[in-house]
Amino acid sequence: MTGKNGNVATEPGATTGAVPTATGSVTAVDGDDALLRLPQITAEVREDGTGEISVDGVRETIAMADLAQAGAAVTGRIAALAADAGRALPVEVRDPDGLWALLIHPDGRVDEADERDLALSAPVPVVEPAAWSTPDPVSTPTPLVPSGATPVVGDDAAPGAPATTSGPVPAVAAGAATSGTRAERRASDPATLPTLDDLLAARHPGHEGPAEQGWQRTVRRLTFGAVKPRPGAAERTRRSQVEAIRRTFDGPRTVVVVNPKGGAHKTTATMLLASTFGLARGGYTLAWDNNETRGTLGWRSSHGDHTRTAVDLLHSLPDLTQRGTLRIGDLDQFVRTQQDEQFDVLASDENAASIESVDAASYRALHDVLTQFYRVLVVDTGNNMRASNWQAAVRSADQLVVVSTLREDTAQSAAWALDALRATGQEELVRQAVTILSFPEPKVDKDLRQRLRSHFGALTRAVVEVPHDKALVSGGPIDHASLRPATRDAWLRATAVVADGL
């Protein structure tokens, strides 16, 4: 309740402690969170070193040399407030990377704030509010208040009156803690049971070291590295996925992408798997279009200074090998280097007048040469499962990847291909295969999605979903950097799952 002088009163016998805010002190009740009132603090820092702190609506401007110094000033200012309050204070900090809910301790230590912390600094109604002037958000910012000084909100503000603001409770950063023990949450929510990501993370633990993403990275930057929080769950997952892709193989590995229907996103999957392998491993990755006549992999890649293809390489093999020594440089005139993604592309025949086709012997001859120089080969296949080069590619696969869009026709084609492989003695290859379900539209058919996950989940080792991305719709060259972050993350996860089978 509020006393006549505007301060918050407590029940008789309650233990109290003064929590200073920008307008005075607010009585805190230890052991009773419902009566505890903390100042509502927000801060913003910018790349040019400017920023501001708002304590219960009163703003202090920051003007430093750079972003790091501005962050350090903000951290020090709030740590001083926390020292006066005798406890850590929650604050919402916005920097160029996003909005973060943090908990700053009196000693300058920084943690992630949870819902309970932020709830204690949420605005509360006051029965007898004192009059105060509302800061104008579009006016010239007020000067920086020296550390330890108490800003004055308005001439009419009652001495010691608690400041309040109106508006919604600030949003809590994703991943904030929820009530109940982990066992209780798992018992009540099946969605919290261990997932494939958990299994991957256990097999490939992320590197230790300072956080490079999320609020943890912000804290490290704002404190000049004095505080180095452990990487968050999302970053640890990402690091474990990169580790899965980077791990050492005991020889070259061949990944074969199949679906005997056009438009199933085989070429897209081939390009993005190869680019992710290339970016994570630093090269020695090849995307190879093993279409018996003409495929589209060359069209979806960046064009080099030549138009030679797998057929040209096949014709040149006798001359290249008769010298006794074949070098990686000898292949440069046949592959198209994707410099930004650090992998090469070997296109299929693009000559409209050609009547040649690649057969099983041709595939094996090329495969024998290419595996001498590339650690990972991602092979795009044609639509004819009965073609001898298609069958030769499948027989060479260390990892089979079946791709389907979230459509009935492409999913039926993928299921039929797996049935045919199982019927011809390839049960183990199918069992260890990875299914990639690609969303062709932003809107997802939930019933179809569940049916396909259930069907392919029973047949293959893993089912991975990748979202729709308008950057892939045009059909032109695929630029990994132009994809949405969520799309790149999905393909990183898919590539990690594929690599885990190599």
Short mmCIF file of C-alpha atoms in Angstrom, two decimals:
data_model
loop_
_atom_site.label_atom_id
_atom_site.label_comp_id
_atom_site.label_asym_id
_atom_site.label_seq_id
_atom_site.Cartn_x
_atom_site.Cartn_y
_atom_site.Cartn_z
CA MET A 1 0.00 0.00 0.00
CA THR A 2 1.10 3.63 -0.42
CA GLY A 3 1.56 5.96 2.53
CA LYS A 4 0.61 9.64 2.67
CA ASN A 5 4.07 10.71 1.67
CA GLY A 6 4.01 8.64 -1.51
CA ASN A 7 6.43 5.92 -0.34
CA VAL A 8 5.54 2.25 -0.43
CA ALA A 9 4.50 0.99 3.01
CA THR A 10 4.98 -2.56 4.30
CA GLU A 11 3.14 -4.83 6.63
CA PRO A 12 4.22 -4.75 10.26
CA GLY A 13 7.17 -6.99 10.96
CA ALA A 14 8.32 -7.26 7.35
CA THR A 15 12.04 -6.92 6.64
CA THR A 16 12.69 -4.05 4.30
CA GLY A 17 15.51 -2.61 2.29
CA ALA A 18 15.66 0.59 0.27
CA VAL A 19 16.01 0.12 -3.48
CA PRO A 20 17.03 3.42 -5.05
CA THR A 21 15.65 4.44 -8.42
CA ALA A 22 16.12 7.51 -10.53
CA THR A 23 13.54 9.34 -8.45
CA GLY A 24 14.35 8.15 -4.95
CA SER A 25 14.19 4.90 -3.02
CA VAL A 26 11.55 2.22 -3.15
CA THR A 27 11.06 -0.11 -0.22
CA ALA A 28 11.87 -3.72 -1.01
CA VAL A 29 10.50 -6.65 0.94
CA ASP A 30 12.92 -9.56 1.24
CA GLY A 31 11.26 -12.93 0.90
CA ASP A 32 8.05 -11.57 -0.63
CA ASP A 33 8.49 -11.02 -4.35
CA ALA A 34 4.95 -9.78 -4.68
CA LEU A 35 5.86 -6.63 -2.69
CA LEU A 36 9.36 -6.16 -4.15
CA ARG A 37 9.65 -3.23 -6.55
CA LEU A 38 12.81 -2.74 -8.59
CA PRO A 39 13.53 0.15 -10.95
CA GLN A 40 12.58 -0.44 -14.56
CA ILE A 41 15.83 -0.05 -16.49
CA THR A 42 16.40 -0.10 -20.23
CA ALA A 43 19.52 0.81 -22.18
CA GLU A 44 20.64 1.17 -25.76
CA VAL A 45 24.14 1.36 -27.22
CA ARG A 46 25.05 2.04 -30.84
CA GLU A 47 28.00 1.38 -33.11
CA ASP A 48 29.15 5.02 -32.95
CA GLY A 49 29.48 4.90 -29.15
CA THR A 50 26.33 6.82 -28.36
CA GLY A 51 23.46 5.48 -26.31
CA GLU A 52 21.19 6.07 -23.36
CA ILE A 53 19.99 4.57 -20.12
CA SER A 54 16.42 4.91 -18.89
CA VAL A 55 15.74 4.36 -15.18
CA ASP A 56 12.01 4.41 -14.47
CA GLY A 57 11.54 6.70 -17.47
CA VAL A 58 14.36 9.13 -16.71
CA ARG A 59 16.96 9.12 -19.46
CA GLU A 60 20.70 9.56 -19.30
CA THR A 61 22.63 9.96 -22.54
CA ILE A 62 25.91 8.21 -23.31
CA ALA A 63 28.61 9.55 -25.63
CA MET A 64 31.76 7.44 -25.81
CA ALA A 65 34.44 6.68 -28.39
CA ASP A 66 32.99 3.39 -29.61
CA LEU A 67 30.42 0.69 -28.96
CA ALA A 68 32.57 -1.22 -26.47
CA GLN A 69 33.21 1.84 -24.31
CA ALA A 70 29.54 2.77 -24.39
CA GLY A 71 28.66 -0.75 -23.28
CA ALA A 72 31.17 -0.57 -20.45
CA ALA A 73 29.69 2.75 -19.32
CA VAL A 74 26.19 1.29 -19.28
CA THR A 75 27.33 -1.79 -17.36
CA GLY A 76 29.19 0.32 -14.80
CA ARG A 77 26.25 2.69 -14.29
CA ILE A 78 23.77 -0.13 -13.69
CA ALA A 79 26.24 -2.01 -11.49
CA ALA A 80 26.45 1.14 -9.32
CA LEU A 81 22.65 1.18 -9.03
CA ALA A 82 22.73 -2.51 -8.16
CA ALA A 83 25.31 -1.85 -5.44
CA ASP A 84 23.06 0.81 -3.93
CA ALA A 85 20.12 -1.57 -4.11
CA GLY A 86 22.10 -4.41 -2.59
CA ARG A 87 21.06 -6.88 -5.27
CA ALA A 88 21.30 -7.58 -9.01
CA LEU A 89 19.03 -5.48 -11.21
CA PRO A 90 17.30 -6.59 -14.43
CA VAL A 91 17.80 -4.49 -17.54
CA GLU A 92 16.78 -4.71 -21.17
CA VAL A 93 19.72 -3.78 -23.39
CA ARG A 94 19.42 -3.08 -27.09
CA ASP A 95 22.56 -3.15 -29.20
CA PRO A 96 23.17 -3.56 -32.97
CA ASP A 97 22.65 -7.33 -32.62
CA GLY A 98 19.23 -7.20 -30.95
CA LEU A 99 17.40 -6.86 -27.63
CA TRP A 100 18.68 -8.74 -24.58
CA ALA A 101 17.20 -9.30 -21.11
CA LEU A 102 20.12 -9.20 -18.67
CA LEU A 103 20.72 -9.26 -14.93
CA ILE A 104 23.60 -6.99 -13.80
CA HIS A 105 25.12 -7.62 -10.37
CA PRO A 106 26.76 -5.06 -8.06
CA ASP A 107 30.22 -6.44 -8.91
CA GLY A 108 29.59 -5.97 -12.65
CA ARG A 109 28.88 -9.63 -13.32
CA VAL A 110 26.19 -10.16 -15.97
CA ASP A 111 23.74 -13.05 -16.35
CA GLU A 112 20.65 -13.67 -18.44
CA ALA A 113 17.48 -12.37 -16.79
CA ASP A 114 14.43 -14.58 -16.51
CA GLU A 115 10.71 -13.79 -16.29
CA ARG A 116 10.78 -13.50 -12.51
CA ASP A 117 13.56 -10.93 -12.60
CA LEU A 118 11.77 -8.78 -15.18
CA ALA A 119 8.44 -9.10 -13.40
CA LEU A 120 9.96 -7.44 -10.33
CA SER A 121 10.80 -4.34 -12.38
CA ALA A 122 7.49 -4.21 -14.22
CA PRO A 123 5.40 -1.07 -13.73
CA VAL A 124 2.88 -1.28 -10.85
CA PRO A 125 -0.12 0.95 -10.13
CA VAL A 126 0.26 3.50 -7.34
CA VAL A 127 -2.81 4.47 -5.27
CA GLU A 128 -1.80 8.09 -4.66
CA PRO A 129 0.61 9.00 -7.46
CA ALA A 130 2.58 12.18 -7.24
CA ALA A 131 2.57 14.45 -10.24
CA TRP A 132 5.53 14.26 -12.53
CA SER A 133 6.46 15.38 -15.98
CA THR A 134 6.60 12.73 -18.67
CA PRO A 135 9.83 12.71 -20.67
CA ASP A 136 9.27 13.61 -24.28
CA PRO A 137 10.66 10.73 -26.40
CA VAL A 138 11.27 13.04 -29.37
CA SER A 139 12.90 15.86 -27.43
CA THR A 140 16.63 16.43 -27.12
CA PRO A 141 18.09 13.76 -24.79
CA THR A 142 19.01 14.90 -21.30
CA PRO A 143 22.71 15.12 -20.39
CA LEU A 144 24.46 12.12 -18.88
CA VAL A 145 23.91 12.07 -15.14
CA PRO A 146 27.17 11.52 -13.25
CA SER A 147 27.46 8.19 -11.49
CA GLY A 148 25.96 8.39 -8.02
CA ALA A 149 23.79 11.44 -8.74
CA THR A 150 20.01 11.19 -8.45
CA PRO A 151 18.17 12.61 -11.47
CA VAL A 152 15.13 14.81 -10.81
CA VAL A 153 12.05 13.84 -12.75
CA GLY A 154 10.01 16.99 -12.33
CA ASP A 155 9.57 19.96 -10.08
CA ASP A 156 6.23 18.67 -8.79
CA ALA A 157 7.45 15.20 -7.90
CA ALA A 158 6.98 14.35 -4.25
CA PRO A 159 10.23 13.66 -2.41
CA GLY A 160 10.98 9.96 -2.38
CA ALA A 161 7.92 9.10 -4.48
CA PRO A 162 8.31 5.90 -6.52
CA ALA A 163 8.33 6.45 -10.25
CA THR A 164 6.06 4.34 -12.40
CA THR A 165 5.42 4.15 -16.10
CA SER A 166 2.54 2.82 -18.06
CA GLY A 167 2.72 0.25 -20.80
CA PRO A 168 3.07 -3.48 -21.27
CA VAL A 169 5.51 -5.67 -19.42
CA PRO A 170 8.74 -6.02 -21.45
CA ALA A 171 9.07 -9.16 -23.52
CA VAL A 172 11.41 -11.80 -22.13
CA ALA A 173 14.21 -13.10 -24.32
CA ALA A 174 13.69 -16.53 -25.84
CA GLY A 175 14.95 -19.37 -23.70
CA ALA A 176 13.99 -17.81 -20.35
CA ALA A 177 13.44 -20.27 -17.52
CA THR A 178 9.94 -21.58 -16.79
CA SER A 179 8.47 -22.79 -13.57
CA GLY A 180 8.79 -26.36 -12.35
CA THR A 181 11.66 -28.80 -12.38
CA ARG A 182 12.99 -30.24 -15.62
CA ALA A 183 11.56 -33.65 -14.77
CA GLU A 184 8.15 -32.12 -14.10
CA ARG A 185 8.20 -30.21 -17.38
CA ARG A 186 9.20 -33.31 -19.33
CA ALA A 187 6.49 -35.36 -17.68
CA SER A 188 3.85 -32.81 -18.64
CA ASP A 189 5.15 -31.85 -22.07
CA PRO A 190 6.27 -34.57 -24.52
CA ALA A 191 7.85 -31.89 -26.73
CA THR A 192 10.67 -31.53 -24.18
CA LEU A 193 11.85 -35.12 -24.62
CA PRO A 194 15.36 -35.56 -26.08
CA THR A 195 15.64 -34.73 -29.78
CA LEU A 196 18.04 -35.43 -32.62
CA ASP A 197 19.79 -32.13 -31.84
CA ASP A 198 20.41 -33.34 -28.28
CA LEU A 199 21.94 -36.56 -29.63
CA LEU A 200 24.18 -34.65 -32.05
CA ALA A 201 25.28 -32.27 -29.33
CA ALA A 202 26.21 -35.20 -27.08
CA ARG A 203 28.27 -36.85 -29.80
CA HIS A 204 29.95 -33.66 -30.96
CA PRO A 205 30.30 -31.35 -27.94
CA GLY A 206 30.74 -27.72 -28.91
CA HIS A 207 34.12 -26.08 -28.47
CA GLU A 208 34.63 -24.25 -25.24
CA GLY A 209 35.48 -20.60 -25.49
CA PRO A 210 33.81 -17.20 -25.35
CA ALA A 211 30.32 -16.83 -26.76
CA GLU A 212 30.10 -15.40 -30.26
CA GLN A 213 26.31 -15.08 -30.50
CA GLY A 214 23.28 -13.93 -28.52
CA TRP A 215 23.18 -11.95 -25.31
CA GLN A 216 26.31 -13.74 -24.12
CA ARG A 217 28.31 -12.10 -26.94
CA THR A 218 26.76 -8.75 -26.06
CA VAL A 219 27.83 -9.12 -22.44
CA ARG A 220 31.40 -9.98 -23.47
CA ARG A 221 31.55 -6.93 -25.71
CA LEU A 222 29.98 -4.56 -23.20
CA THR A 223 32.43 -5.60 -20.49
CA PHE A 224 35.55 -5.53 -22.69
CA GLY A 225 35.83 -9.30 -22.22
CA ALA A 226 35.95 -9.07 -18.42
CA VAL A 227 32.78 -11.15 -18.28
CA LYS A 228 32.74 -14.19 -20.59
CA PRO A 229 29.43 -16.07 -20.32
CA ARG A 230 29.29 -19.64 -21.55
CA PRO A 231 27.75 -19.92 -25.02
CA GLY A 232 23.99 -20.32 -24.93
CA ALA A 233 22.11 -23.46 -25.94
CA ALA A 234 21.54 -22.31 -29.52
CA GLU A 235 25.21 -21.48 -30.03
CA ARG A 236 26.35 -24.74 -28.46
CA THR A 237 24.03 -26.63 -30.81
CA ARG A 238 25.40 -24.76 -33.79
CA ARG A 239 28.99 -25.46 -32.74
CA SER A 240 28.26 -29.16 -32.34
CA GLN A 241 26.75 -29.21 -35.83
CA VAL A 242 29.83 -27.54 -37.31
CA GLU A 243 31.99 -30.08 -35.46
CA ALA A 244 30.00 -32.93 -36.99
CA ILE A 245 30.66 -31.53 -40.47
CA ARG A 246 34.35 -30.80 -39.83
CA ARG A 247 35.30 -34.11 -38.28
CA THR A 248 38.01 -36.15 -39.97
CA PHE A 249 36.96 -38.93 -42.34
CA ASP A 250 39.20 -41.89 -43.04
CA GLY A 251 38.82 -41.42 -46.79
CA PRO A 252 36.73 -39.62 -49.42
CA ARG A 253 32.97 -39.72 -48.85
CA THR A 254 30.15 -39.73 -51.40
CA VAL A 255 26.70 -38.34 -50.64
CA VAL A 256 24.04 -39.20 -53.24
CA VAL A 257 20.84 -37.13 -53.48
CA VAL A 258 17.82 -38.91 -55.01
CA ASN A 259 14.17 -38.52 -55.98
CA PRO A 260 13.05 -39.78 -59.40
CA LYS A 261 10.78 -36.79 -59.95
CA GLY A 262 11.70 -33.40 -61.30
CA GLY A 263 11.05 -30.40 -59.10
CA ALA A 264 11.77 -32.28 -55.88
CA HIS A 265 14.57 -29.85 -54.93
CA LYS A 266 17.37 -32.35 -55.58
CA THR A 267 19.57 -29.72 -57.20
CA THR A 268 18.84 -27.19 -54.46
CA ALA A 269 19.72 -29.78 -51.82
CA THR A 270 22.92 -30.75 -53.66
CA MET A 271 24.07 -27.13 -53.88
CA LEU A 272 23.26 -26.25 -50.27
CA LEU A 273 24.74 -29.42 -48.82
CA ALA A 274 27.92 -28.84 -50.82
CA SER A 275 28.13 -25.15 -49.89
CA THR A 276 27.64 -25.95 -46.20
CA PHE A 277 30.30 -28.66 -46.33
CA GLY A 278 32.61 -26.26 -48.17
CA LEU A 279 32.11 -23.37 -45.76
CA ALA A 280 32.57 -25.57 -42.68
CA ARG A 281 35.47 -27.68 -43.97
CA GLY A 282 37.28 -25.07 -46.03
CA GLY A 283 37.09 -26.62 -49.47
CA TYR A 284 37.81 -29.97 -51.15
CA THR A 285 34.06 -30.43 -51.70
CA LEU A 286 32.47 -31.15 -55.07
CA ALA A 287 28.85 -30.88 -56.21
CA TRP A 288 28.50 -33.21 -59.20
CA ASP A 289 25.57 -33.41 -61.59
CA ASN A 290 25.34 -37.08 -62.54
CA ASN A 291 22.45 -36.71 -64.96
CA GLU A 292 22.76 -39.14 -67.85
CA THR A 293 21.92 -36.37 -70.34
CA ARG A 294 21.32 -32.83 -69.05
CA GLY A 295 20.78 -31.55 -65.51
CA THR A 296 20.40 -28.08 -64.05
CA LEU A 297 23.21 -27.98 -61.47
CA GLY A 298 25.36 -25.87 -63.78
CA TRP A 299 22.56 -23.33 -64.11
CA ARG A 300 22.14 -23.05 -60.34
CA SER A 301 25.85 -22.39 -59.77
CA SER A 302 28.00 -19.34 -60.38
CA HIS A 303 29.35 -19.46 -63.91
CA GLY A 304 33.10 -19.71 -64.38
CA ASP A 305 35.20 -18.66 -67.32
CA HIS A 306 34.42 -21.87 -69.20
CA THR A 307 31.44 -24.07 -70.05
CA ARG A 308 33.11 -27.48 -69.90
CA THR A 309 31.24 -30.28 -68.18
CA ALA A 310 31.54 -33.84 -66.92
CA VAL A 311 31.39 -35.11 -70.51
CA ASP A 312 34.41 -32.98 -71.43
CA LEU A 313 36.30 -34.30 -68.42
CA LEU A 314 35.39 -37.85 -69.39
CA HIS A 315 36.75 -37.34 -72.91
CA SER A 316 39.96 -35.83 -71.52
CA LEU A 317 40.67 -38.53 -68.96
CA PRO A 318 42.89 -40.64 -71.26
CA ASP A 319 45.15 -37.65 -72.01
CA LEU A 320 45.19 -36.52 -68.38
CA THR A 321 46.04 -39.92 -66.97
CA GLN A 322 48.53 -41.17 -69.56
CA ARG A 323 51.22 -38.93 -68.05
CA GLY A 324 51.03 -41.02 -64.91
CA THR A 325 50.42 -38.09 -62.59
CA LEU A 326 47.07 -36.31 -62.35
CA ARG A 327 47.01 -33.09 -60.32
CA ILE A 328 44.19 -31.12 -58.78
CA GLY A 329 45.10 -28.19 -61.02
CA ASP A 330 44.34 -30.35 -64.05
CA LEU A 331 40.68 -30.38 -63.00
CA ASP A 332 40.34 -26.59 -62.82
CA GLN A 333 39.50 -26.37 -66.51
CA PHE A 334 36.49 -28.66 -65.97
CA VAL A 335 35.00 -27.63 -62.62
CA ARG A 336 33.39 -24.31 -61.72
CA THR A 337 34.71 -22.89 -58.48
CA GLN A 338 32.19 -21.31 -56.13
CA GLN A 339 34.67 -19.00 -54.46
CA ASP A 340 32.45 -17.56 -51.74
CA GLU A 341 31.25 -20.99 -50.60
CA GLN A 342 34.55 -22.84 -51.13
CA PHE A 343 33.37 -25.77 -53.24
CA ASP A 344 33.47 -26.80 -56.90
CA VAL A 345 30.71 -27.75 -59.33
CA LEU A 346 30.97 -30.37 -62.07
CA ALA A 347 28.06 -29.75 -64.40
CA SER A 348 26.35 -32.26 -66.65
CA ASP A 349 26.26 -32.01 -70.44
CA GLU A 350 24.87 -28.62 -71.55
CA ASN A 351 25.24 -29.09 -75.31
CA ALA A 352 21.75 -29.01 -76.81
CA ALA A 353 22.98 -30.82 -79.94
CA SER A 354 24.69 -33.64 -78.06
CA ILE A 355 23.28 -37.15 -78.18
CA GLU A 356 25.77 -38.59 -75.70
CA SER A 357 24.75 -40.00 -72.36
CA VAL A 358 26.70 -40.97 -69.25
CA ASP A 359 26.55 -44.65 -68.30
CA ALA A 360 27.74 -46.71 -65.31
CA ALA A 361 31.27 -47.13 -66.67
CA SER A 362 31.53 -43.38 -67.24
CA TYR A 363 30.36 -42.68 -63.70
CA ARG A 364 32.87 -45.10 -62.19
CA ALA A 365 35.73 -43.64 -64.24
CA LEU A 366 34.91 -40.12 -63.12
CA HIS A 367 34.32 -41.18 -59.52
CA ASP A 368 37.70 -42.92 -59.35
CA VAL A 369 39.46 -39.73 -60.44
CA LEU A 370 37.42 -37.25 -58.43
CA THR A 371 37.79 -39.12 -55.15
CA GLN A 372 41.55 -38.70 -55.45
CA PHE A 373 41.17 -34.95 -54.90
CA TYR A 374 37.90 -34.26 -53.08
CA ARG A 375 37.09 -35.25 -49.52
CA VAL A 376 33.33 -34.91 -49.98
CA LEU A 377 31.37 -35.48 -53.18
CA VAL A 378 27.68 -34.52 -53.22
CA VAL A 379 26.10 -36.18 -56.26
CA ASP A 380 22.91 -34.91 -57.87
CA THR A 381 21.06 -37.63 -59.78
CA GLY A 382 18.67 -37.71 -62.69
CA ASN A 383 15.06 -38.83 -62.76
CA ASN A 384 15.57 -42.27 -64.30
CA MET A 385 16.21 -44.87 -61.59
CA ARG A 386 16.79 -47.49 -64.28
CA ALA A 387 19.67 -45.59 -65.87
CA SER A 388 22.94 -47.39 -65.25
CA ASN A 389 24.73 -44.24 -64.04
CA TRP A 390 21.92 -43.64 -61.48
CA GLN A 391 22.37 -47.15 -60.14
CA ALA A 392 26.16 -46.79 -60.13
CA ALA A 393 25.88 -43.59 -58.09
CA VAL A 394 23.65 -45.27 -55.50
CA ARG A 395 26.08 -48.18 -55.22
CA SER A 396 28.92 -45.72 -54.52
CA ALA A 397 26.98 -43.85 -51.82
CA ASP A 398 28.38 -43.64 -48.32
CA GLN A 399 25.24 -41.68 -47.42
CA LEU A 400 21.95 -41.64 -49.29
CA VAL A 401 19.81 -38.48 -49.06
CA VAL A 402 16.21 -38.64 -50.26
CA VAL A 403 14.70 -35.23 -50.92
CA SER A 404 11.05 -34.27 -51.21
CA THR A 405 9.06 -31.10 -51.18
CA LEU A 406 6.03 -30.99 -48.94
CA ARG A 407 3.75 -32.16 -51.77
CA GLU A 408 1.91 -35.39 -52.37
CA ASP A 409 3.45 -36.13 -55.78
CA THR A 410 7.10 -35.56 -54.87
CA ALA A 411 6.65 -37.42 -51.57
CA GLN A 412 5.07 -40.39 -53.35
CA SER A 413 7.98 -40.43 -55.80
CA ALA A 414 10.49 -40.42 -52.93
CA ALA A 415 8.62 -43.22 -51.13
CA TRP A 416 8.50 -45.26 -54.33
CA ALA A 417 12.26 -44.86 -54.81
CA LEU A 418 12.93 -46.15 -51.29
CA ASP A 419 10.57 -49.09 -51.86
CA ALA A 420 12.44 -49.93 -55.07
CA LEU A 421 15.83 -49.79 -53.32
CA ARG A 422 14.61 -52.03 -50.52
CA ALA A 423 13.18 -54.48 -53.05
CA THR A 424 16.58 -54.74 -54.76
CA GLY A 425 18.57 -55.58 -51.64
CA GLN A 426 19.46 -52.04 -50.48
CA GLU A 427 17.63 -52.20 -47.12
CA GLU A 428 20.63 -51.05 -45.07
CA LEU A 429 21.30 -48.08 -47.37
CA VAL A 430 17.67 -46.99 -46.97
CA ARG A 431 17.73 -47.56 -43.21
CA GLN A 432 20.76 -45.29 -42.86
CA ALA A 433 19.45 -42.68 -45.32
CA VAL A 434 18.50 -39.11 -44.39
CA THR A 435 15.23 -37.58 -45.55
CA ILE A 436 15.11 -33.84 -46.25
CA LEU A 437 11.63 -32.33 -46.44
CA SER A 438 11.66 -28.96 -48.19
CA PHE A 439 8.81 -26.48 -47.84
CA PRO A 440 7.85 -25.15 -51.29
CA GLU A 441 5.53 -22.48 -49.84
CA PRO A 442 5.53 -20.36 -46.68
CA LYS A 443 2.27 -21.97 -45.59
CA VAL A 444 2.67 -25.56 -44.39
CA ASP A 445 0.07 -28.32 -44.67
CA LYS A 446 0.33 -29.65 -41.11
CA ASP A 447 -1.51 -32.92 -41.80
CA LEU A 448 0.69 -33.75 -44.83
CA ARG A 449 3.78 -32.74 -42.90
CA GLN A 450 2.93 -35.12 -40.09
CA ARG A 451 2.17 -37.98 -42.48
CA LEU A 452 5.46 -37.54 -44.31
CA ARG A 453 7.48 -37.26 -41.11
CA SER A 454 5.85 -40.43 -39.83
CA HIS A 455 6.36 -42.37 -43.08
CA PHE A 456 9.97 -41.40 -43.81
CA GLY A 457 10.84 -41.44 -40.13
CA ALA A 458 9.96 -45.13 -40.05
CA LEU A 459 12.06 -45.86 -43.15
CA THR A 460 15.17 -43.69 -42.75
CA ARG A 461 17.63 -42.72 -40.03
CA ALA A 462 16.50 -39.10 -39.72
CA VAL A 463 14.02 -36.61 -41.15
CA VAL A 464 15.15 -32.99 -41.41
CA GLU A 465 12.98 -30.06 -42.48
CA VAL A 466 14.18 -26.98 -44.36
CA PRO A 467 11.98 -23.89 -44.70
CA HIS A 468 10.73 -22.03 -47.72
CA ASP A 469 13.01 -19.18 -48.80
CA LYS A 470 12.11 -16.72 -51.52
CA ALA A 471 15.80 -16.43 -52.45
CA LEU A 472 15.55 -19.94 -53.94
CA VAL A 473 12.36 -19.38 -55.94
CA SER A 474 13.79 -17.65 -59.02
CA GLY A 475 15.69 -20.72 -60.23
CA GLY A 476 18.87 -18.73 -60.80
CA PRO A 477 22.31 -19.28 -59.24
CA ILE A 478 22.06 -20.14 -55.55
CA ASP A 479 23.82 -17.67 -53.28
CA HIS A 480 24.26 -19.10 -49.79
CA ALA A 481 24.76 -15.65 -48.26
CA SER A 482 21.42 -14.38 -49.60
CA LEU A 483 19.42 -17.00 -47.70
CA ARG A 484 17.59 -16.08 -44.54
CA PRO A 485 19.48 -16.95 -41.33
CA ALA A 486 16.80 -19.51 -40.44
CA THR A 487 17.33 -21.20 -43.82
CA ARG A 488 21.10 -21.33 -43.40
CA ASP A 489 20.67 -22.75 -39.91
CA ALA A 490 18.30 -25.43 -41.22
CA TRP A 491 20.76 -26.50 -43.91
CA LEU A 492 23.58 -26.51 -41.36
CA ARG A 493 21.55 -28.92 -39.26
CA ALA A 494 20.70 -31.05 -42.30
CA THR A 495 24.36 -31.20 -43.33
CA ALA A 496 25.39 -32.13 -39.79
CA VAL A 497 22.91 -35.00 -39.79
CA VAL A 498 24.23 -36.17 -43.17
CA ALA A 499 27.84 -35.90 -41.97
CA ASP A 500 27.00 -37.92 -38.89
CA GLY A 501 26.33 -40.86 -41.20
CA LEU A 502 29.70 -40.63 -42.95
#
